[in-house]
Short mmCIF file of C-alpha atoms and ligand atoms in Angstrom, two decimals:
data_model
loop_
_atom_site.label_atom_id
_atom_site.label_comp_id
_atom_site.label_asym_id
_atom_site.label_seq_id
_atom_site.Cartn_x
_atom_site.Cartn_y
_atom_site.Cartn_z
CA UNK E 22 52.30 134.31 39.74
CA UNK E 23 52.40 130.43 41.47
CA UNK E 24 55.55 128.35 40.77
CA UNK E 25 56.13 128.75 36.95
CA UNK E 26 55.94 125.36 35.35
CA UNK E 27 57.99 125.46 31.96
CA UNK E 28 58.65 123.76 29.03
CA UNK E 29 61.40 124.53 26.57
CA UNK E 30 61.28 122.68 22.96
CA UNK E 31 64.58 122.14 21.38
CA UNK E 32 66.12 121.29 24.96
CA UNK E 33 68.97 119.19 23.40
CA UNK E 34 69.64 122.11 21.36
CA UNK E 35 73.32 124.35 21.79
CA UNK E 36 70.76 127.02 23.60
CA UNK E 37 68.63 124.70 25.23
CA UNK E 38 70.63 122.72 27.28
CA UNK E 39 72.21 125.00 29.13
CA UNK E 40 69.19 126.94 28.89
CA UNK E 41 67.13 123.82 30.94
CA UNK E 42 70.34 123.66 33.47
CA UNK E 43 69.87 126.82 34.40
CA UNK E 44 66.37 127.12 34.85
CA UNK E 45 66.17 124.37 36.83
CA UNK E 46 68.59 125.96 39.11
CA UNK E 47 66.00 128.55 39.65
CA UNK E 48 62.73 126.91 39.37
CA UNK E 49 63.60 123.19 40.50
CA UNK E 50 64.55 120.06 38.53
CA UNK E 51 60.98 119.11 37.84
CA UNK E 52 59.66 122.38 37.18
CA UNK E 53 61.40 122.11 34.15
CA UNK E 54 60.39 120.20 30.93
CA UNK E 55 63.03 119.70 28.25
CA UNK E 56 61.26 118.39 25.11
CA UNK E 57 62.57 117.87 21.49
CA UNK E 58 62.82 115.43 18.55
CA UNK E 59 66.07 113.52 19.70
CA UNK E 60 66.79 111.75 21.96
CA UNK E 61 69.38 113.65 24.76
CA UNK E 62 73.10 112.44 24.54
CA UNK E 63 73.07 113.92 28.19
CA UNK E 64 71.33 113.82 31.54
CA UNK E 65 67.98 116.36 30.60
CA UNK E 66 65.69 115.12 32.72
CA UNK E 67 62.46 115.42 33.19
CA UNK E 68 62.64 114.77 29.36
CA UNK E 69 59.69 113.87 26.70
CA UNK E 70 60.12 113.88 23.08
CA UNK E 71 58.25 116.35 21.03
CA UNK E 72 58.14 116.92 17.32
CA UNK E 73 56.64 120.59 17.46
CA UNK E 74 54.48 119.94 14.52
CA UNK E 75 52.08 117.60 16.62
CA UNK E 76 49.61 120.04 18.08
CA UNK E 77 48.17 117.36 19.97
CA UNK E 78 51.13 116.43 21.45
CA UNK E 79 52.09 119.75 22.55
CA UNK E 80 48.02 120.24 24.13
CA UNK E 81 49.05 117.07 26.38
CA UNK E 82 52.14 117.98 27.87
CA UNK E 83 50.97 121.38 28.78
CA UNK E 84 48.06 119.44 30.57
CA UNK E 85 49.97 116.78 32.16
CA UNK E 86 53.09 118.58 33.41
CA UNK E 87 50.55 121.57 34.00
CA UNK E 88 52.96 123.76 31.92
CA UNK E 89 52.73 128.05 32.82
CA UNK E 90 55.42 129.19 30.54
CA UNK E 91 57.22 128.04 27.27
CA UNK E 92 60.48 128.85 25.80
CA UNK E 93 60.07 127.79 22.37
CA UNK E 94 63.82 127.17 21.28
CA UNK E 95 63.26 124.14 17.81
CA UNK E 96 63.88 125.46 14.75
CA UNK E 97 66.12 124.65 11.88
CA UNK E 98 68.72 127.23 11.41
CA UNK E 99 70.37 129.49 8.17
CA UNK E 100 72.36 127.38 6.73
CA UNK E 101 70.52 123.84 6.84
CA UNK E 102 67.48 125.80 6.19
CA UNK E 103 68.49 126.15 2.78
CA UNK E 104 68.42 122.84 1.80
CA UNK E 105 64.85 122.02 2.25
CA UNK E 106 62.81 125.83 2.24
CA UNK E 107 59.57 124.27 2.50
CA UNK E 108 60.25 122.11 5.37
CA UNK E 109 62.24 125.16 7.36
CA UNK E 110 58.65 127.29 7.03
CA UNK E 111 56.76 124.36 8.45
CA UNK E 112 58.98 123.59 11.37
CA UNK E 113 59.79 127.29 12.17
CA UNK E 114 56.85 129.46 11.52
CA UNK E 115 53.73 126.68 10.97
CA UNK E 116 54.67 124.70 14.76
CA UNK E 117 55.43 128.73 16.14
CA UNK E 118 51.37 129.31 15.00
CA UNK E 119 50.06 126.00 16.41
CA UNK E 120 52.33 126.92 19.63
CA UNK E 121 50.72 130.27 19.84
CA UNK E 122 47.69 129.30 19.19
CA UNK E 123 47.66 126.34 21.94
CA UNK E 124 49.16 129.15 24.46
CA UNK E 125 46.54 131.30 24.42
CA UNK E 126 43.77 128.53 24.52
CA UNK E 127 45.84 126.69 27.46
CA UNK E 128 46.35 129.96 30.00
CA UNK E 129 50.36 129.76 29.32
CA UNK E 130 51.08 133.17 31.23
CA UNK E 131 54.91 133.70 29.66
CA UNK E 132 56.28 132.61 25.66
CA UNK E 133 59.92 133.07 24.86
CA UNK E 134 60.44 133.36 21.01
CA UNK E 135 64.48 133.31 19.45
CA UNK E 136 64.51 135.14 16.54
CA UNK E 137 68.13 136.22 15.51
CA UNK E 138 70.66 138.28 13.11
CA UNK E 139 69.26 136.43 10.25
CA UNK E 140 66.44 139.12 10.40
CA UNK E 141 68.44 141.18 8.60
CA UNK E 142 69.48 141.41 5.14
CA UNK E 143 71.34 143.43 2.27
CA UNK E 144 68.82 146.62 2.71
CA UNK E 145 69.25 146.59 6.22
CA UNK E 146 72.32 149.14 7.80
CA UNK E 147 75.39 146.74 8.20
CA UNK E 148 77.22 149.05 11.03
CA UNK E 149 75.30 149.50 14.78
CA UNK E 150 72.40 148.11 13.34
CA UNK E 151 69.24 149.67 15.12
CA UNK E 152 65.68 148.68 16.14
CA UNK E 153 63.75 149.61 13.43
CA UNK E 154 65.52 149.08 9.59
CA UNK E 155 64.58 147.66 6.89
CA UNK E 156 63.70 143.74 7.18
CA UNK E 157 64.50 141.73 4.09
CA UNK E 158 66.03 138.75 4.55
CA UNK E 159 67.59 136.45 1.92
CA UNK E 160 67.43 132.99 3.94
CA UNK E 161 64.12 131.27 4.56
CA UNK E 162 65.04 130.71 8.05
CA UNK E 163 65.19 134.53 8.50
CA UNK E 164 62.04 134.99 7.01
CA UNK E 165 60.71 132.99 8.69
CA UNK E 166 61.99 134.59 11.93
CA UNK E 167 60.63 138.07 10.80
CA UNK E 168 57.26 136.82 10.00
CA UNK E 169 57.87 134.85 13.41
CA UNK E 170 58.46 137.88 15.63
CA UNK E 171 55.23 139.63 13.41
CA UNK E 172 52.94 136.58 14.36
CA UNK E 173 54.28 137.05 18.02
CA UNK E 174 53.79 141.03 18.42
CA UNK E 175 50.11 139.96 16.98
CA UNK E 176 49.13 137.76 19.52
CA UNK E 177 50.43 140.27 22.22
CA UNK E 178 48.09 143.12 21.07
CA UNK E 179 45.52 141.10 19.99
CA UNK E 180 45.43 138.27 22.46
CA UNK E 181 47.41 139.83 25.20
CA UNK E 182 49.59 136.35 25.03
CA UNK E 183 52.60 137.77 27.13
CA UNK E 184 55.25 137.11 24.71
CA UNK E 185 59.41 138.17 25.03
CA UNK E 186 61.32 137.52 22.11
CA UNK E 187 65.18 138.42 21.83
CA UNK E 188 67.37 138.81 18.27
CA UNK E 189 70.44 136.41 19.44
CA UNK E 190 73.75 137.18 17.21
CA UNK E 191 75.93 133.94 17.12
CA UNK E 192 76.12 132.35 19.88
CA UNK E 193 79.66 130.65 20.95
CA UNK E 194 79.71 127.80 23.92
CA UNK E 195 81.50 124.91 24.85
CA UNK E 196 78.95 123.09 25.95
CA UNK E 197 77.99 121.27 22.11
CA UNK E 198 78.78 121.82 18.50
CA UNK E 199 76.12 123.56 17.24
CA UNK E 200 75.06 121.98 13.37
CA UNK E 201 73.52 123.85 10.64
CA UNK E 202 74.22 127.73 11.26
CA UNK E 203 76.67 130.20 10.09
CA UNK E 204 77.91 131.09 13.04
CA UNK E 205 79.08 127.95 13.98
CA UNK E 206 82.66 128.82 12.60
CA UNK E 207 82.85 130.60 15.65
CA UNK E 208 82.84 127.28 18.09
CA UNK E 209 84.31 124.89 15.61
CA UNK E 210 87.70 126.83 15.69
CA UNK E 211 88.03 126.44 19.14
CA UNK E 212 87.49 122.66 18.81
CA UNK E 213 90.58 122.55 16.45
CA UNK E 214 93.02 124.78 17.95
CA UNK E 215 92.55 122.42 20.89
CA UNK E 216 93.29 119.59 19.16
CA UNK E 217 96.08 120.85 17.74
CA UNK E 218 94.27 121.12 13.87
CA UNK E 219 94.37 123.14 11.05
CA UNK E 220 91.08 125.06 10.92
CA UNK E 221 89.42 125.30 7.57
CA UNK E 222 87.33 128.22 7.95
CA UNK E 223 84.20 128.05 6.02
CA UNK E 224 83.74 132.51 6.29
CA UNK E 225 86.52 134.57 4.80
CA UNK E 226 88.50 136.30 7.03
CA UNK E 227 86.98 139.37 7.30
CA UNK E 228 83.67 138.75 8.09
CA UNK E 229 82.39 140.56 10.78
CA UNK E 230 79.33 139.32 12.35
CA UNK E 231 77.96 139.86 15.84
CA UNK E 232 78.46 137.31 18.63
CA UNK E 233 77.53 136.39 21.88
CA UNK E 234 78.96 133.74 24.82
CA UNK E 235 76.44 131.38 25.71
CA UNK E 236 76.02 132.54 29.36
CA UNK E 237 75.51 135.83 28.03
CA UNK E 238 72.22 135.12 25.74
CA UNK E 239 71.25 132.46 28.55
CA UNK E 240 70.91 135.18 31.22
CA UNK E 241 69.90 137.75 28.57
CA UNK E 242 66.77 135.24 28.38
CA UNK E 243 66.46 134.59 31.98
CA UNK E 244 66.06 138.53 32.33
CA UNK E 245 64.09 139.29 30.04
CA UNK E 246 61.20 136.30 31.12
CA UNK E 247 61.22 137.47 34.62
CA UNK E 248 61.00 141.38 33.67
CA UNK E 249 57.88 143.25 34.61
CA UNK E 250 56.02 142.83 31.87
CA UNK E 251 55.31 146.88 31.76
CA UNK E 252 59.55 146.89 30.89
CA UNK E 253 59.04 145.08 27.69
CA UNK E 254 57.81 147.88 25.56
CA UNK E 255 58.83 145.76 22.34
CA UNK E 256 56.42 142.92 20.92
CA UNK E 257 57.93 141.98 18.06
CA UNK E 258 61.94 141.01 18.97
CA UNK E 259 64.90 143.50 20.66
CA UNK E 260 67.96 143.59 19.22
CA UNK E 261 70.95 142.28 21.38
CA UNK E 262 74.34 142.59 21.58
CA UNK E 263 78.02 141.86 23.06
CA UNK E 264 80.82 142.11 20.57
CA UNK E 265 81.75 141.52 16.90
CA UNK E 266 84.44 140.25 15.14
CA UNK E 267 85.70 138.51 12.10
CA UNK E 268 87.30 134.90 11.61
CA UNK E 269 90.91 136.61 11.51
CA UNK E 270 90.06 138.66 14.83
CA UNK E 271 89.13 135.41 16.93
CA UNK E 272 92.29 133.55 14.72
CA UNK E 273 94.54 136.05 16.42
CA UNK E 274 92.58 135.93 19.56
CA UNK E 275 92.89 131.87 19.93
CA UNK E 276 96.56 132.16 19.08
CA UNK E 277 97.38 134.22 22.18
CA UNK E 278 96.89 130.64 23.71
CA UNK E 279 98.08 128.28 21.06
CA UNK E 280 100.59 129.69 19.21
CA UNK E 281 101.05 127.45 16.40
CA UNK E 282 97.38 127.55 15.59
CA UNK E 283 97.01 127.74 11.81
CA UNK E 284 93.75 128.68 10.13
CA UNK E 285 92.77 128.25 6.02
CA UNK E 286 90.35 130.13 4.81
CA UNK E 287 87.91 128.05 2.44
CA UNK E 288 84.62 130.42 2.15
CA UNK E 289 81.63 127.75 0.99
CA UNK E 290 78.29 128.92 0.15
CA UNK E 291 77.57 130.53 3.83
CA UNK E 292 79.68 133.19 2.76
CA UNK E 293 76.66 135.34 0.80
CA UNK E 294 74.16 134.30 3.65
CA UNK E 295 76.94 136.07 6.64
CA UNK E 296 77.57 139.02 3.97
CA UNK E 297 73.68 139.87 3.86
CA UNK E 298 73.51 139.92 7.37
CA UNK E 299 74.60 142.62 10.11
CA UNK E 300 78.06 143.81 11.15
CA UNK E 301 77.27 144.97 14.76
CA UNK E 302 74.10 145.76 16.16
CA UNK E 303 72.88 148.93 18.20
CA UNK E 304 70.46 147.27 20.99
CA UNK E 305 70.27 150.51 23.62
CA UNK E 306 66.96 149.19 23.71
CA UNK E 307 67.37 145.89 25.32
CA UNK E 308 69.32 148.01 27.85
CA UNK E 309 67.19 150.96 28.85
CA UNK E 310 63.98 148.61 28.87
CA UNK E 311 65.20 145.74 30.86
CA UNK E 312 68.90 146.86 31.57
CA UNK E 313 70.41 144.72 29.30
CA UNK E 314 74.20 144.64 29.63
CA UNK E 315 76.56 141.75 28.44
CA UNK E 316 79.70 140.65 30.69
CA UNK E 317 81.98 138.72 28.00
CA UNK E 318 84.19 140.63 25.19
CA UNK E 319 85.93 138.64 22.58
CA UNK E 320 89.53 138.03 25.08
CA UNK E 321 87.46 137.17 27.62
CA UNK E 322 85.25 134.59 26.25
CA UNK E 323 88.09 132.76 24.51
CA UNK E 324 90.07 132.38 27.49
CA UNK E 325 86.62 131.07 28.87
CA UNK E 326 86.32 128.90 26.18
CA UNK E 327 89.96 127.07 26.12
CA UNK E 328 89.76 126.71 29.88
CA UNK E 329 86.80 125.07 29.37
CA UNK E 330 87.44 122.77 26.73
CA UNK E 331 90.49 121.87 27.76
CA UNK E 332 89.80 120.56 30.97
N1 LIG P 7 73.47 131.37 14.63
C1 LIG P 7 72.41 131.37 13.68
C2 LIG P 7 72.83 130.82 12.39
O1 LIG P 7 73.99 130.94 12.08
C3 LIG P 7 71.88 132.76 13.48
O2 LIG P 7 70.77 132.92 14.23
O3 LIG P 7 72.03 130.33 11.65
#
């Protein structure tokens, strides 16, 4: 393969930023597009503004910046997916179509697809959660992330479009404050403990959901774009993994550090979307395919996370 040229949508993102950093560590600053719909509130250049809905947009930028591989990162997530259904479908599975579509007619040799834990839902196994279960999800951002990874695993075998996709649990960084999911709990808190704030928890306290640190899933994507492509023996989306925990686990986590840290638990109507989703996920795939293995545990990734934030 020449130099990959890529371009990730949804670069300003709480993925895609540090996503685009660390790329262009590996590939080169200009090797690596960051597109989206706003406008950075950072340095994330080279930079062009894309609404993913504009096919014809997304035709000239491959062209002109000669584009190889795309990580497709834009969507609208669980819980401000609720609020307008129709619009969610079009931004997350309509634009993942027209993307597909344009790959395959443009010669893009790699596609990274995020779907997530929102796959799952209340017929699916809440404990070690494996590969193959029962997909019925009660958010239309998780269906349209199941019909997502179906539409990718389609243009594989059909098209032989060389697509990786990855099932990301929460994902917890300091980098941004991630809007509209309901995970975020899990990066708010640590905004408030530093400040020295009450934190009104919008989960009840024992919720257990799987989560991730950021440079976890970051080089969990990075790995599994540059494995042989005879590794990736799943089409559709593996399941991934670090740890799990509830709001009271990280409470008592955070408090190791700030003592007086209080925490009021005010479940809102996220509460029913984290209780259809999974507990803790089995993904022994991820690690016997591509040898998958996370580095950060819940103690370790909230001292990360103060030291960082703090600073
Ligand atoms: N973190 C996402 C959300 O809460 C799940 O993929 O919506």
């Amino acid at each position: 393969m020449e130099q990959a040229k890529i371009l990730i949508t949804g670069a300003n993102g709480q993925l895609g930023r540090v996503l685009a950093k660390e790329l262009r560590k590996k590939y080169g600053q200009a090797n690596v597009l960051a597109t989206d719909i706003r406008k950075p509130d950072f340095d994330n250049s080279p930079f062009e503004f894309l609404d993913i809905t504009n096919k014809k947009r997304v035709i000239e930028l491959i062209h002109d910046y000669k584009i190889t591989q795309i990580y497709h990162l834009a969507a609208m997530l669980s819980a401000n997916g609720e609020w307008d259904p129709k619009k969610t479908w079009d931004v997350n599975l309509n634009a993942l179509l027209k993307l597909l579509s344009v790959s395959r007619d443009n010669g893009i040799e790699r596609f990274f697809f995020p779907s997530t834990i929102a796959v799952f839902g209340s017929t699916t196994p809440k404990e070690h959660t494996q590969q193959h279960v029962p997909l019925m999800p009660e958010t239309v951002y998780g269906m349209s992330k199941v019909t997502g990874e179906l539409w990718c695993n389609y243009f594989f075998q059909r098209y032989n479009l060389d697509i990786r996709s990855l099932r990301y649990p929460g994902i917890i960084g300091y980098q941004s404050i991630p809007e509209g999911g309901t995970t975020d709990y899990a990066v708010e808190i640590f905004h408030a403990a530093i400040k020295g704030e009450t934190y009104k928890c919008f989960l009840d306290k024992d919720t257990k959901l799987p989560m991730m640190y950021i440079f976890d899933a970051i080089r969990a994507t990075i790995e599994i774009m540059e494995a042989p492509s005879d590794k990736i023996s799943l089409r559709t989306s593996y399941n991934l993994a670090a740890m799990s925990f509830t709001p009271a686990e990280i409470y008592e986590e955070i408090k190791k550090h700030f003592p007086n840290f209080a925490i009021q638990y005010e479940p809102d109507f996220r509460q029913k979307i984290a209780e259809s989703w999974s507990a803790s996920i089995d993904d022994r795939l991820a690690r016997s395919d591509w040898n998958w293995n996370h580095a950060y545990d819940l103690p370790k990734m909230v001292t990360e996370m103060i030291t960082k934030l703090n600073v």
